[in-house]
Coordinates of C-alpha atoms in Angstrom, one line a residue:
Chain T
M1 CA 89.2 -32.5 64.9
M2 CA 88.8 -32.4 61.1
S3 CA 93.4 -32.5 60.9
K4 CA 96.1 -31.4 62.5
N5 CA 96.7 -28.1 60.5
R6 CA 93.3 -26.1 61.2
T7 CA 94.1 -24.1 57.4
S8 CA 94.6 -27.6 55.5
L9 CA 91.2 -29.4 53.9
P10 CA 90.3 -32.7 55.8
V11 CA 91.0 -36.7 54.5
V12 CA 87.6 -37.6 53.6
G13 CA 87.3 -41.4 53.5
I14 CA 84.5 -42.4 50.4
I15 CA 82.8 -46.1 51.2
G16 CA 80.9 -47.2 48.0
L17 CA 82.7 -46.4 44.1
G18 CA 79.0 -47.2 42.3
L19 CA 77.8 -44.8 39.6
M20 CA 77.4 -42.4 42.2
G21 CA 80.6 -42.7 44.2
K22 CA 82.8 -43.5 42.2
P23 CA 82.3 -39.6 40.3
M24 CA 82.2 -38.5 43.8
C25 CA 85.6 -39.4 44.8
L26 CA 86.9 -38.0 41.6
N27 CA 85.7 -34.4 42.1
L28 CA 86.9 -34.7 45.9
L29 CA 90.4 -35.5 44.3
K30 CA 90.2 -33.1 41.4
K31 CA 89.7 -30.4 44.5
G32 CA 92.7 -31.3 46.5
F33 CA 91.2 -33.3 49.1
S34 CA 93.5 -36.6 50.4
V35 CA 91.2 -39.3 49.6
Y36 CA 90.8 -42.9 51.1
A37 CA 88.3 -45.1 48.9
H38 CA 86.5 -48.8 49.1
N39 CA 84.8 -50.7 47.2
R40 CA 83.8 -54.8 48.0
S41 CA 85.0 -55.1 43.8
E42 CA 88.9 -55.2 43.5
A43 CA 88.3 -53.2 40.3
K44 CA 86.6 -50.0 41.7
R45 CA 89.3 -49.7 44.2
I46 CA 92.4 -50.2 41.1
E47 CA 90.0 -47.1 39.5
A48 CA 90.0 -45.0 42.4
E49 CA 93.1 -45.7 43.0
Q50 CA 95.2 -44.9 39.5
A51 CA 92.8 -41.6 40.0
G52 CA 94.9 -40.7 43.0
A53 CA 93.0 -41.7 46.1
R54 CA 94.4 -44.4 48.9
V55 CA 93.2 -47.6 49.4
P56 CA 93.8 -50.4 51.9
G57 CA 91.5 -52.7 51.3
S58 CA 88.6 -52.1 53.9
A59 CA 86.0 -50.0 54.9
S60 CA 87.3 -50.5 58.3
E61 CA 91.1 -48.7 57.1
V62 CA 89.3 -46.2 55.2
A63 CA 87.3 -44.8 58.4
E64 CA 90.1 -44.4 60.8
N65 CA 92.1 -42.0 58.2
S66 CA 89.8 -40.5 57.3
D67 CA 88.4 -36.7 58.8
V68 CA 85.0 -37.0 57.4
L69 CA 83.8 -40.2 56.1
I70 CA 81.1 -40.3 53.1
T71 CA 78.9 -43.6 52.5
M72 CA 77.0 -44.2 48.9
L73 CA 76.0 -47.2 49.1
P74 CA 72.6 -49.3 47.8
D75 CA 70.3 -49.8 50.3
T76 CA 70.1 -49.6 54.0
P77 CA 71.0 -53.2 54.9
D78 CA 74.3 -52.1 53.1
V79 CA 75.1 -48.9 54.7
E80 CA 74.2 -51.3 58.3
N81 CA 76.9 -53.8 57.3
V82 CA 79.4 -51.4 56.9
L83 CA 79.0 -49.4 59.6
L84 CA 78.1 -51.9 62.2
G85 CA 78.2 -55.4 60.5
E86 CA 81.0 -57.3 59.0
G87 CA 82.7 -53.4 57.6
R88 CA 82.6 -52.5 61.4
A89 CA 83.9 -48.9 59.9
L90 CA 82.0 -47.0 62.6
G91 CA 84.1 -48.9 65.6
A92 CA 87.1 -47.9 63.4
M93 CA 85.9 -43.9 62.9
R94 CA 87.7 -41.5 65.5
P95 CA 85.7 -39.9 68.3
G96 CA 86.0 -36.3 66.7
S97 CA 85.5 -36.7 62.7
T98 CA 82.6 -37.0 61.1
L99 CA 79.9 -39.3 59.4
I100 CA 78.2 -38.3 56.2
D101 CA 76.0 -40.6 54.5
M102 CA 74.8 -39.8 51.2
S103 CA 73.6 -42.9 50.6
T104 CA 68.7 -43.0 50.5
I105 CA 68.2 -45.5 53.0
S106 CA 65.5 -45.8 56.0
P107 CA 65.1 -42.2 57.9
A108 CA 64.6 -44.4 61.0
F109 CA 67.8 -46.4 60.7
T110 CA 69.4 -42.7 60.5
R111 CA 68.1 -41.6 63.3
Q112 CA 69.4 -45.1 65.7
L113 CA 73.1 -44.5 63.4
A114 CA 73.1 -40.8 64.6
R115 CA 72.2 -42.1 68.2
R116 CA 75.3 -44.5 67.5
C117 CA 77.3 -42.3 66.2
A118 CA 76.4 -39.5 69.2
E119 CA 77.3 -42.0 71.5
K120 CA 81.1 -42.5 70.5
G121 CA 81.4 -38.7 69.7
I122 CA 80.9 -38.9 65.9
D123 CA 79.3 -36.0 64.3
V124 CA 76.3 -37.3 61.5
L125 CA 75.1 -36.2 59.0
D126 CA 72.3 -37.7 56.4
A127 CA 73.0 -36.1 53.1
P128 CA 71.2 -38.5 50.5
V129 CA 71.7 -36.5 46.3
T130 CA 69.6 -36.5 43.7
G131 CA 71.0 -35.5 40.1
G132 CA 71.3 -38.5 38.8
D133 CA 74.8 -40.0 37.7
L134 CA 75.5 -37.0 35.6
G135 CA 75.0 -34.3 38.6
A136 CA 77.2 -36.2 40.4
I137 CA 80.0 -36.1 37.4
K138 CA 79.5 -32.2 36.8
G139 CA 79.6 -32.5 40.9
S140 CA 76.2 -30.2 40.3
L141 CA 74.6 -33.0 43.0
S142 CA 71.3 -30.9 45.3
I143 CA 72.4 -32.3 48.8
M144 CA 69.2 -32.4 51.4
V145 CA 70.7 -32.4 54.8
G146 CA 69.8 -33.9 58.6
G147 CA 71.6 -32.7 61.1
E148 CA 73.2 -30.4 63.5
R149 CA 73.4 -27.2 61.4
E150 CA 76.9 -26.8 62.7
V151 CA 78.6 -29.6 61.5
L152 CA 77.3 -29.3 57.8
E153 CA 78.9 -25.8 58.1
R154 CA 82.1 -27.2 59.1
C155 CA 81.8 -30.3 56.0
R156 CA 80.4 -27.9 53.2
P157 CA 83.5 -27.3 51.1
V158 CA 83.8 -31.5 51.3
L159 CA 79.9 -30.9 50.0
E160 CA 80.4 -28.4 48.3
A161 CA 82.5 -29.9 45.9
L162 CA 80.4 -32.8 44.9
G163 CA 76.7 -30.6 44.7
D164 CA 76.1 -27.0 43.9
K165 CA 72.7 -26.9 46.4
I166 CA 73.4 -27.9 49.7
T167 CA 69.9 -27.4 52.1
H168 CA 69.8 -27.5 55.5
V169 CA 66.6 -29.5 56.5
G170 CA 66.3 -30.3 59.7
P171 CA 68.2 -33.0 61.9
S172 CA 69.1 -36.3 61.8
G173 CA 66.8 -38.2 59.5
S174 CA 65.7 -35.7 58.5
G175 CA 67.8 -35.3 54.5
Q176 CA 66.6 -39.0 54.1
V177 CA 62.6 -37.8 55.1
V178 CA 63.0 -34.8 52.1
K179 CA 65.0 -36.8 49.8
L180 CA 62.4 -39.6 50.5
V181 CA 59.3 -36.7 49.5
N182 CA 61.2 -35.7 46.1
Q183 CA 60.7 -39.7 45.4
I184 CA 57.5 -39.6 46.4
I185 CA 56.4 -36.5 44.0
G186 CA 59.6 -37.4 41.2
V187 CA 57.5 -41.1 40.3
G188 CA 53.5 -39.3 41.1
N189 CA 54.4 -37.0 38.4
T190 CA 56.0 -40.2 36.5
L191 CA 53.1 -42.2 36.4
A192 CA 51.0 -38.6 35.7
M193 CA 52.5 -38.3 32.5
A194 CA 53.2 -41.4 31.8
E195 CA 48.6 -42.0 32.0
G196 CA 48.7 -39.0 30.0
L197 CA 50.8 -39.9 26.7
L198 CA 49.6 -43.8 26.8
F199 CA 45.6 -41.8 26.6
A200 CA 47.0 -39.7 23.9
R201 CA 48.4 -42.7 22.0
R202 CA 45.6 -44.6 22.4
A203 CA 42.7 -42.1 22.1
G204 CA 44.4 -40.8 18.9
V205 CA 46.3 -38.5 18.9
D206 CA 49.4 -38.0 18.6
P207 CA 51.5 -37.7 21.7
E208 CA 54.5 -35.2 20.5
T209 CA 51.9 -33.2 19.4
A210 CA 50.0 -33.4 22.4
L211 CA 53.2 -33.2 25.1
R212 CA 54.2 -29.8 23.4
A213 CA 50.9 -28.4 23.4
I214 CA 50.3 -29.5 26.9
E215 CA 54.1 -29.2 28.5
D216 CA 54.4 -25.4 29.8
G217 CA 50.8 -25.4 31.0
A218 CA 49.4 -26.2 34.5
A219 CA 50.6 -30.1 33.8
G220 CA 54.5 -29.3 33.4
S221 CA 56.8 -30.7 35.0
W222 CA 60.2 -31.8 34.7
M223 CA 59.7 -35.0 33.7
L224 CA 57.5 -34.0 31.2
T225 CA 60.3 -31.9 30.0
H226 CA 62.9 -34.6 30.0
R227 CA 61.8 -37.6 30.1
G228 CA 58.6 -37.0 27.6
P229 CA 61.0 -37.1 25.0
Q230 CA 63.0 -39.5 25.7
I231 CA 59.5 -42.2 26.3
L232 CA 58.0 -41.7 22.7
A233 CA 61.9 -41.5 21.0
D234 CA 61.9 -45.3 22.8
D235 CA 64.6 -44.4 24.4
W236 CA 65.2 -46.0 28.3
K237 CA 68.6 -45.3 29.1
P238 CA 68.8 -44.3 32.5
G239 CA 69.2 -41.3 34.6
F240 CA 67.9 -43.0 37.5
T241 CA 67.5 -46.7 37.2
V242 CA 63.7 -48.6 37.5
A243 CA 65.6 -51.2 40.2
L244 CA 66.4 -48.4 42.2
Q245 CA 63.0 -46.2 42.4
Q246 CA 61.8 -49.3 43.2
K247 CA 63.6 -49.0 45.7
D248 CA 63.4 -46.0 47.1
I249 CA 59.5 -45.7 46.9
R250 CA 60.0 -49.0 49.3
L251 CA 61.7 -47.2 51.1
A252 CA 59.1 -44.1 51.6
L253 CA 56.0 -46.5 51.8
E254 CA 57.7 -48.1 55.1
A255 CA 58.2 -44.3 56.1
A256 CA 54.7 -43.6 55.1
D257 CA 53.8 -46.1 57.1
A258 CA 55.6 -45.6 60.3
C259 CA 54.0 -41.6 61.0
G260 CA 50.6 -43.8 58.7
T261 CA 50.0 -41.2 56.1
P262 CA 48.2 -42.8 52.7
L263 CA 50.2 -42.7 49.7
L264 CA 48.1 -43.6 47.0
A265 CA 49.7 -42.9 44.0
A266 CA 53.0 -44.2 45.3
K267 CA 51.7 -47.4 46.3
T268 CA 50.2 -47.5 43.0
A269 CA 53.9 -46.9 40.9
H270 CA 55.9 -49.2 43.0
S271 CA 53.6 -52.2 42.3
L272 CA 54.0 -51.2 38.9
Y273 CA 57.9 -50.7 39.3
Q274 CA 58.0 -54.2 41.1
A275 CA 55.9 -55.2 37.4
L276 CA 59.3 -54.0 35.4
L277 CA 61.2 -55.5 37.9
N278 CA 60.0 -59.0 37.4
R279 CA 60.2 -58.5 34.0
G280 CA 63.8 -58.1 33.9
L281 CA 63.8 -54.0 33.3
G282 CA 65.5 -53.0 36.3
G283 CA 67.8 -51.2 34.3
D284 CA 65.6 -49.1 32.1
G285 CA 65.3 -45.5 33.1
N286 CA 62.9 -44.9 36.0
H287 CA 59.9 -43.6 33.1
A288 CA 60.1 -46.6 32.0
L289 CA 56.8 -47.3 34.3
I290 CA 55.1 -46.3 31.0
K291 CA 55.5 -49.9 29.9
A292 CA 53.8 -51.1 33.3
V293 CA 51.2 -48.7 31.7
E294 CA 50.6 -50.4 28.4
F295 CA 51.0 -54.1 29.4
L296 CA 47.8 -53.1 31.8
S297 CA 46.6 -51.6 28.3
G298 CA 47.6 -54.4 26.3
D299 CA 49.6 -52.8 23.8
R300 CA 53.0 -54.1 24.9
S301 CA 54.0 -57.8 25.6
D302 CA 57.8 -58.5 25.8
Chain O
M1 CA 30.9 -17.1 4.4
M2 CA 33.2 -15.1 6.9
S3 CA 31.4 -11.9 5.8
K4 CA 30.4 -9.6 2.8
N5 CA 33.3 -7.2 3.1
R6 CA 36.3 -10.0 2.7
T7 CA 38.8 -7.4 5.1
S8 CA 36.5 -6.9 7.9
L9 CA 36.3 -8.9 11.0
P10 CA 33.8 -11.6 11.3
V11 CA 30.7 -10.6 13.3
V12 CA 31.3 -13.4 16.6
G13 CA 28.3 -14.7 18.9
I14 CA 29.5 -16.3 22.5
I15 CA 27.3 -18.6 24.2
G16 CA 27.7 -19.1 27.7
L17 CA 29.7 -15.5 29.8
G18 CA 30.7 -17.7 32.3
L19 CA 34.5 -17.3 34.7
M20 CA 35.7 -17.8 31.1
G21 CA 33.6 -16.7 28.6
K22 CA 32.9 -13.3 29.7
P23 CA 36.1 -12.5 29.9
M24 CA 37.0 -14.1 26.8
C25 CA 33.3 -12.0 25.6
L26 CA 35.3 -8.4 26.9
N27 CA 38.6 -9.7 25.1
L28 CA 36.8 -9.6 21.7
L29 CA 35.0 -6.8 22.5
K30 CA 38.3 -5.0 23.0
K31 CA 40.3 -6.0 20.1
G32 CA 37.1 -5.2 18.0
F33 CA 34.7 -7.3 16.8
S34 CA 31.5 -7.1 16.5
V35 CA 30.2 -9.3 19.4
Y36 CA 26.7 -11.1 19.9
A37 CA 26.3 -13.0 23.1
H38 CA 24.1 -15.4 25.4
N39 CA 23.7 -16.9 28.7
R40 CA 21.1 -17.7 30.3
S41 CA 20.8 -15.6 33.5
E42 CA 19.8 -12.1 32.8
A43 CA 22.2 -10.3 34.7
K44 CA 25.0 -12.0 32.6
R45 CA 23.4 -10.5 29.8
I46 CA 23.1 -7.0 30.8
E47 CA 26.7 -6.9 31.9
A48 CA 27.6 -8.3 28.3
E49 CA 25.5 -4.9 27.0
Q50 CA 27.2 -2.9 29.0
A51 CA 30.4 -3.5 28.2
G52 CA 29.0 -3.2 24.1
A53 CA 27.9 -6.3 22.8
R54 CA 24.4 -7.0 21.4
V55 CA 22.3 -9.7 23.5
P56 CA 19.1 -10.4 21.8
G57 CA 17.2 -12.5 24.2
S58 CA 18.1 -16.4 22.9
A59 CA 20.8 -18.7 22.5
S60 CA 19.3 -19.0 18.4
E61 CA 19.3 -14.9 17.9
V62 CA 23.0 -15.0 18.3
A63 CA 23.3 -18.4 16.4
E64 CA 21.7 -16.8 13.3
N65 CA 23.5 -13.8 13.1
S66 CA 27.3 -15.0 14.0
D67 CA 30.1 -15.7 11.5
V68 CA 31.6 -17.5 14.2
L69 CA 30.1 -18.8 16.9
I70 CA 31.9 -19.6 20.1
T71 CA 30.1 -22.2 22.8
M72 CA 32.0 -21.7 26.3
L73 CA 30.0 -24.0 28.7
P74 CA 30.5 -26.1 31.4
D75 CA 30.2 -29.8 30.2
T76 CA 29.2 -32.0 27.5
P77 CA 25.0 -32.0 27.9
D78 CA 25.5 -28.3 27.9
V79 CA 26.9 -27.4 24.9
E80 CA 24.0 -30.2 23.9
N81 CA 21.2 -28.8 25.3
V82 CA 22.6 -25.2 23.6
L83 CA 23.6 -26.3 20.2
L84 CA 20.5 -29.1 19.5
G85 CA 18.1 -29.4 21.9
E86 CA 16.0 -26.8 23.8
G87 CA 18.7 -23.4 22.4
R88 CA 18.4 -25.2 18.9
A89 CA 21.8 -22.9 18.1
L90 CA 22.7 -25.1 15.4
G91 CA 19.7 -25.7 13.8
A92 CA 20.2 -21.0 13.2
M93 CA 23.8 -21.0 12.0
R94 CA 24.1 -20.7 8.5
P95 CA 25.7 -22.6 6.2
G96 CA 29.3 -21.2 5.7
S97 CA 29.7 -20.3 9.4
T98 CA 31.4 -21.5 11.9
L99 CA 31.0 -23.2 15.3
I100 CA 34.1 -23.2 17.6
D101 CA 33.2 -25.2 21.1
M102 CA 35.7 -23.9 23.2
S103 CA 34.3 -26.1 26.4
T104 CA 35.8 -29.4 27.9
I105 CA 33.5 -31.8 26.5
S106 CA 33.4 -35.0 26.1
P107 CA 35.8 -35.9 22.6
A108 CA 33.1 -38.9 21.4
F109 CA 30.4 -36.1 21.7
T110 CA 32.2 -34.0 20.1
R111 CA 33.4 -35.9 16.7
Q112 CA 29.7 -36.5 16.7
L113 CA 28.4 -32.9 16.6
A114 CA 31.1 -32.2 14.3
R115 CA 29.1 -34.5 12.2
R116 CA 26.1 -32.8 12.4
C117 CA 27.9 -30.4 11.2
A118 CA 29.7 -31.2 8.2
E119 CA 25.8 -32.1 6.9
K120 CA 24.7 -28.6 7.2
G121 CA 27.8 -27.1 5.9
I122 CA 29.3 -25.6 9.4
D123 CA 32.6 -25.7 9.8
V124 CA 34.1 -26.4 13.2
L125 CA 36.7 -26.5 15.4
D126 CA 36.9 -28.0 19.1
A127 CA 39.2 -25.8 20.6
P128 CA 39.3 -26.2 24.9
V129 CA 41.0 -24.0 26.6
T130 CA 43.9 -24.0 29.8
G131 CA 45.2 -21.1 31.8
G132 CA 42.3 -20.0 34.0
D133 CA 40.3 -17.3 33.9
L134 CA 43.4 -15.5 34.5
G135 CA 44.7 -16.1 31.3
A136 CA 41.0 -16.1 30.1
I137 CA 40.9 -12.1 31.5
K138 CA 44.6 -11.9 29.8
G139 CA 44.2 -13.0 26.7
S140 CA 46.8 -15.5 27.3
L141 CA 44.6 -18.6 27.1
S142 CA 46.3 -21.8 25.3
I143 CA 44.2 -23.5 22.6
M144 CA 43.9 -27.0 21.8
V145 CA 42.6 -26.9 18.2
G146 CA 40.6 -29.8 16.6
G147 CA 39.4 -29.6 13.1
E148 CA 40.7 -28.7 9.7
R149 CA 43.5 -27.2 9.5
E150 CA 41.8 -24.6 7.3
V151 CA 39.2 -23.6 9.5
L152 CA 41.9 -22.7 12.1
E153 CA 43.2 -20.3 10.1
R154 CA 40.7 -18.9 8.9
C155 CA 39.4 -18.3 12.3
R156 CA 42.9 -17.6 14.0
P157 CA 42.2 -13.7 14.6
V158 CA 39.1 -14.4 16.7
L159 CA 41.2 -17.2 18.1
E160 CA 43.4 -14.4 19.0
A161 CA 41.8 -12.4 20.5
L162 CA 41.3 -15.1 23.1
G163 CA 44.7 -16.9 23.8
D164 CA 48.4 -16.2 22.6
K165 CA 49.4 -20.2 22.2
I166 CA 46.9 -21.9 19.5
T167 CA 48.3 -25.3 18.4
H168 CA 46.2 -27.5 15.5
V169 CA 46.7 -31.0 17.4
G170 CA 44.6 -33.1 15.0
P171 CA 40.9 -33.6 13.1
S172 CA 37.7 -33.0 15.1
G173 CA 37.6 -33.7 18.8
S174 CA 41.9 -34.1 19.3
G175 CA 41.6 -30.5 21.0
Q176 CA 39.2 -32.7 23.6
V177 CA 41.6 -35.2 23.8
V178 CA 44.5 -33.4 24.6
K179 CA 43.0 -31.5 26.9
L180 CA 42.1 -34.2 28.6
V181 CA 45.7 -35.6 28.7
N182 CA 46.5 -32.0 30.1
Q183 CA 44.2 -32.6 32.8
I184 CA 44.9 -36.4 33.4
I185 CA 49.0 -35.3 34.0
G186 CA 47.6 -32.0 35.8
V187 CA 45.8 -34.1 38.6
G188 CA 48.2 -36.5 38.6
N189 CA 50.8 -33.9 39.6
T190 CA 48.8 -32.1 41.9
L191 CA 48.0 -36.0 43.7
A192 CA 51.5 -36.4 43.9
M193 CA 52.3 -32.7 45.5
A194 CA 49.4 -33.7 48.1
E195 CA 51.1 -37.2 48.8
G196 CA 54.8 -35.8 49.4
L197 CA 53.9 -32.3 51.3
L198 CA 51.8 -34.8 53.7
F199 CA 54.4 -37.4 53.9
A200 CA 56.2 -34.0 54.7
R201 CA 54.7 -32.9 57.1
R202 CA 53.8 -35.7 59.4
A203 CA 57.6 -37.0 59.1
G204 CA 58.7 -34.6 61.0
V205 CA 60.1 -32.1 58.5
D206 CA 58.9 -28.3 57.4
P207 CA 56.7 -28.9 54.4
E208 CA 58.1 -25.8 53.1
T209 CA 61.7 -26.5 53.5
A210 CA 61.2 -29.7 51.0
L211 CA 59.8 -27.8 48.8
R212 CA 62.2 -25.2 48.5
A213 CA 64.7 -28.2 48.9
I214 CA 63.7 -30.3 45.5
E215 CA 61.1 -27.9 43.3
D216 CA 63.8 -26.5 40.5
G217 CA 64.8 -30.9 40.4
A218 CA 63.0 -34.2 39.0
A219 CA 60.0 -33.2 41.2
G220 CA 59.6 -30.8 40.3
S221 CA 56.3 -29.6 38.5
W222 CA 53.7 -26.1 37.6
M223 CA 51.5 -27.0 40.3
L224 CA 54.4 -28.0 43.1
T225 CA 55.1 -24.2 42.2
H226 CA 52.3 -22.8 42.0
R227 CA 49.9 -24.4 44.1
G228 CA 52.3 -26.1 46.2
P229 CA 53.0 -22.4 48.2
Q230 CA 49.0 -21.7 48.4
I231 CA 48.8 -25.5 50.1
L232 CA 51.6 -24.5 52.5
A233 CA 50.1 -21.0 52.9
D234 CA 46.4 -22.2 54.0
D235 CA 45.1 -20.7 50.7
W236 CA 42.6 -22.8 48.6
K237 CA 41.3 -19.8 46.2
P238 CA 40.6 -21.5 43.4
G239 CA 42.1 -20.7 39.7
F240 CA 40.2 -24.1 39.0
T241 CA 37.5 -25.4 41.3
V242 CA 37.6 -28.7 42.3
A243 CA 34.2 -29.3 40.8
L244 CA 35.5 -28.5 37.1
Q245 CA 38.7 -30.7 37.6
Q246 CA 36.5 -33.9 39.2
K247 CA 33.9 -33.2 35.9
D248 CA 37.1 -33.1 33.3
I249 CA 38.4 -36.4 35.3
R250 CA 35.3 -37.8 34.7
L251 CA 35.3 -37.5 30.7
A252 CA 39.2 -38.2 30.9
L253 CA 38.0 -41.9 32.7
E254 CA 35.2 -41.7 29.7
A255 CA 36.7 -41.1 27.1
A256 CA 39.4 -43.3 28.6
D257 CA 37.5 -45.9 28.9
A258 CA 36.1 -45.9 25.8
C259 CA 39.4 -46.7 24.2
G260 CA 40.3 -49.6 26.5
T261 CA 43.9 -47.2 28.7
P262 CA 43.6 -47.9 32.2
L263 CA 44.1 -44.6 34.4
L264 CA 45.1 -45.7 38.0
A265 CA 46.6 -42.2 39.3
A266 CA 44.0 -40.0 37.8
K267 CA 40.9 -42.6 38.8
T268 CA 42.4 -42.6 42.4
A269 CA 42.5 -38.6 42.4
H270 CA 39.1 -38.4 40.8
S271 CA 37.5 -40.6 43.5
L272 CA 39.1 -38.0 45.8
Y273 CA 38.2 -35.1 44.3
Q274 CA 34.6 -36.7 44.6
A275 CA 34.7 -36.8 48.8
L276 CA 35.7 -33.2 48.8
L277 CA 33.0 -32.7 46.3
N278 CA 30.4 -34.4 49.1
R279 CA 31.8 -32.8 51.7
G280 CA 30.9 -29.5 49.5
L281 CA 34.7 -28.1 48.8
G282 CA 33.5 -28.2 45.6
G283 CA 34.4 -24.1 45.1
D284 CA 37.7 -25.0 46.2
G285 CA 41.1 -23.9 44.5
N286 CA 42.1 -27.6 43.1
H287 CA 45.5 -28.3 45.0
A288 CA 42.8 -28.4 48.3
L289 CA 43.0 -32.5 46.7
I290 CA 45.7 -32.7 49.8
K291 CA 42.4 -32.1 51.8
A292 CA 41.9 -35.7 50.8
V293 CA 44.6 -37.1 51.4
E294 CA 44.4 -35.3 54.8
F295 CA 41.3 -36.7 55.4
L296 CA 42.3 -40.3 54.7
S297 CA 45.5 -39.6 57.7
G298 CA 43.1 -38.4 60.2
D299 CA 44.8 -35.0 59.6
R300 CA 41.4 -33.3 59.2
S301 CA 38.1 -33.3 60.0
D302 CA 36.6 -30.6 58.9

């Protein structure tokens, strides 16, 4: 039951108004959706209210008013707590409504959650995204969707307000798995770039000249083209933070362990991100991985 | 002294008519260069002769007839042996002629060789390439040139017969360093791809769907776009072989060790390539790295 009037837009709830959730909320409002929003901090709720969302003040009230409820939260325990724990939002959802979890969390928990939803007659999609805060602002996220294709099709207008590449990748949990594949490959490419640029400098070659000479060839990557120049400019502004990258790779390692998959490079990258967190660099962009290799090489001590 | 007539093309010698050297020789002939060629095996010499090259039968005779002498050999000891050892080609070169080593070899040996050339009044460039056998055939190699810029400019017509992206990257040895940067980043991206695709499959998601969902985003790379589909199609045809990749990464690790640079991912990739060599897979394409991760995961035993 998307709404009483079949031609009208569903009422959308969104829980989590952080770096990603807030611009997503604004895009839904811009596209004409009636939006209920919640965030723990009052400041974020006030911002959403001023933009036109209704902010009843609790996750469960958002849930009970939503045809489609979106969660966009940092980690597995946050989603668990909001939906099943303190927030009790799942209990407040109406049968026939749809939960879309757009957080990046554990695929195993996602599958459990899908079973809980099925018992309550609630449809569910896991729909993690890539594209960073800029993609969230522009409404140009890539969305990897796990769950029933029919549920995805029904929710397409909502997802299209948020992203421009929406891919159905399999049953519940598959969206999370594909997101982790993305993170595994992304950090591997980041580590490769870090090692290559550090080696260039230490072996006496200008890293920028090296980057320009190779970026269009077989060593080319999105990371090298977009984050390489940031590294060379000593610009650590995050498209995606060290702290979140470290969290995502932890999820990847846990999921890989559960299916017995050795991840040698991703495991190494995870340890290096851990080192950056330990040095208080969690807010840097994820390309700051090179700093960890520089620590190891003796080129950096700050 | 490029030739007696200032407007005519230099006489070019080429030593090494393998997967790369042979098509390079043919491209030089096509562009109207007078070419002297040598290869240890007679069969290769006959092929070159039939294409229009002169094949005097020894490296030193090629060297003494060349204004510009190109070496395109597998590894450091091969270049050393041809130029300084058995082949004695360097001793046969005329003062004022130019040596262009286009092999991928040790940057340290390259710098030694440059000093030896300087003592004999021979100009020298290190000019390793990327682009594989296909690039060599099409004359579309990327060429990373170390040495004096003025020498590069004088040799530009020769290099332009072979490649379409010619970058001066610094003094002698710099071409080799940048080539190794390329290989370090390339194998890191390959390892990242291998881990990501293997994880996708073992976590129950169709790897092709995963690849399509992510290849245009932050995880994108030349390797993922070009070698990912080959992996999924079980196609191990080499653009560049496991054996040569393993050799190049060995050179990178040696050079990195010499300048105290830790290469965690590249070192891991090197061990995995070693495992492939041990199983007789040296002729596979370098994307066969995923087979090594599959061995570790128990998914492959052949």
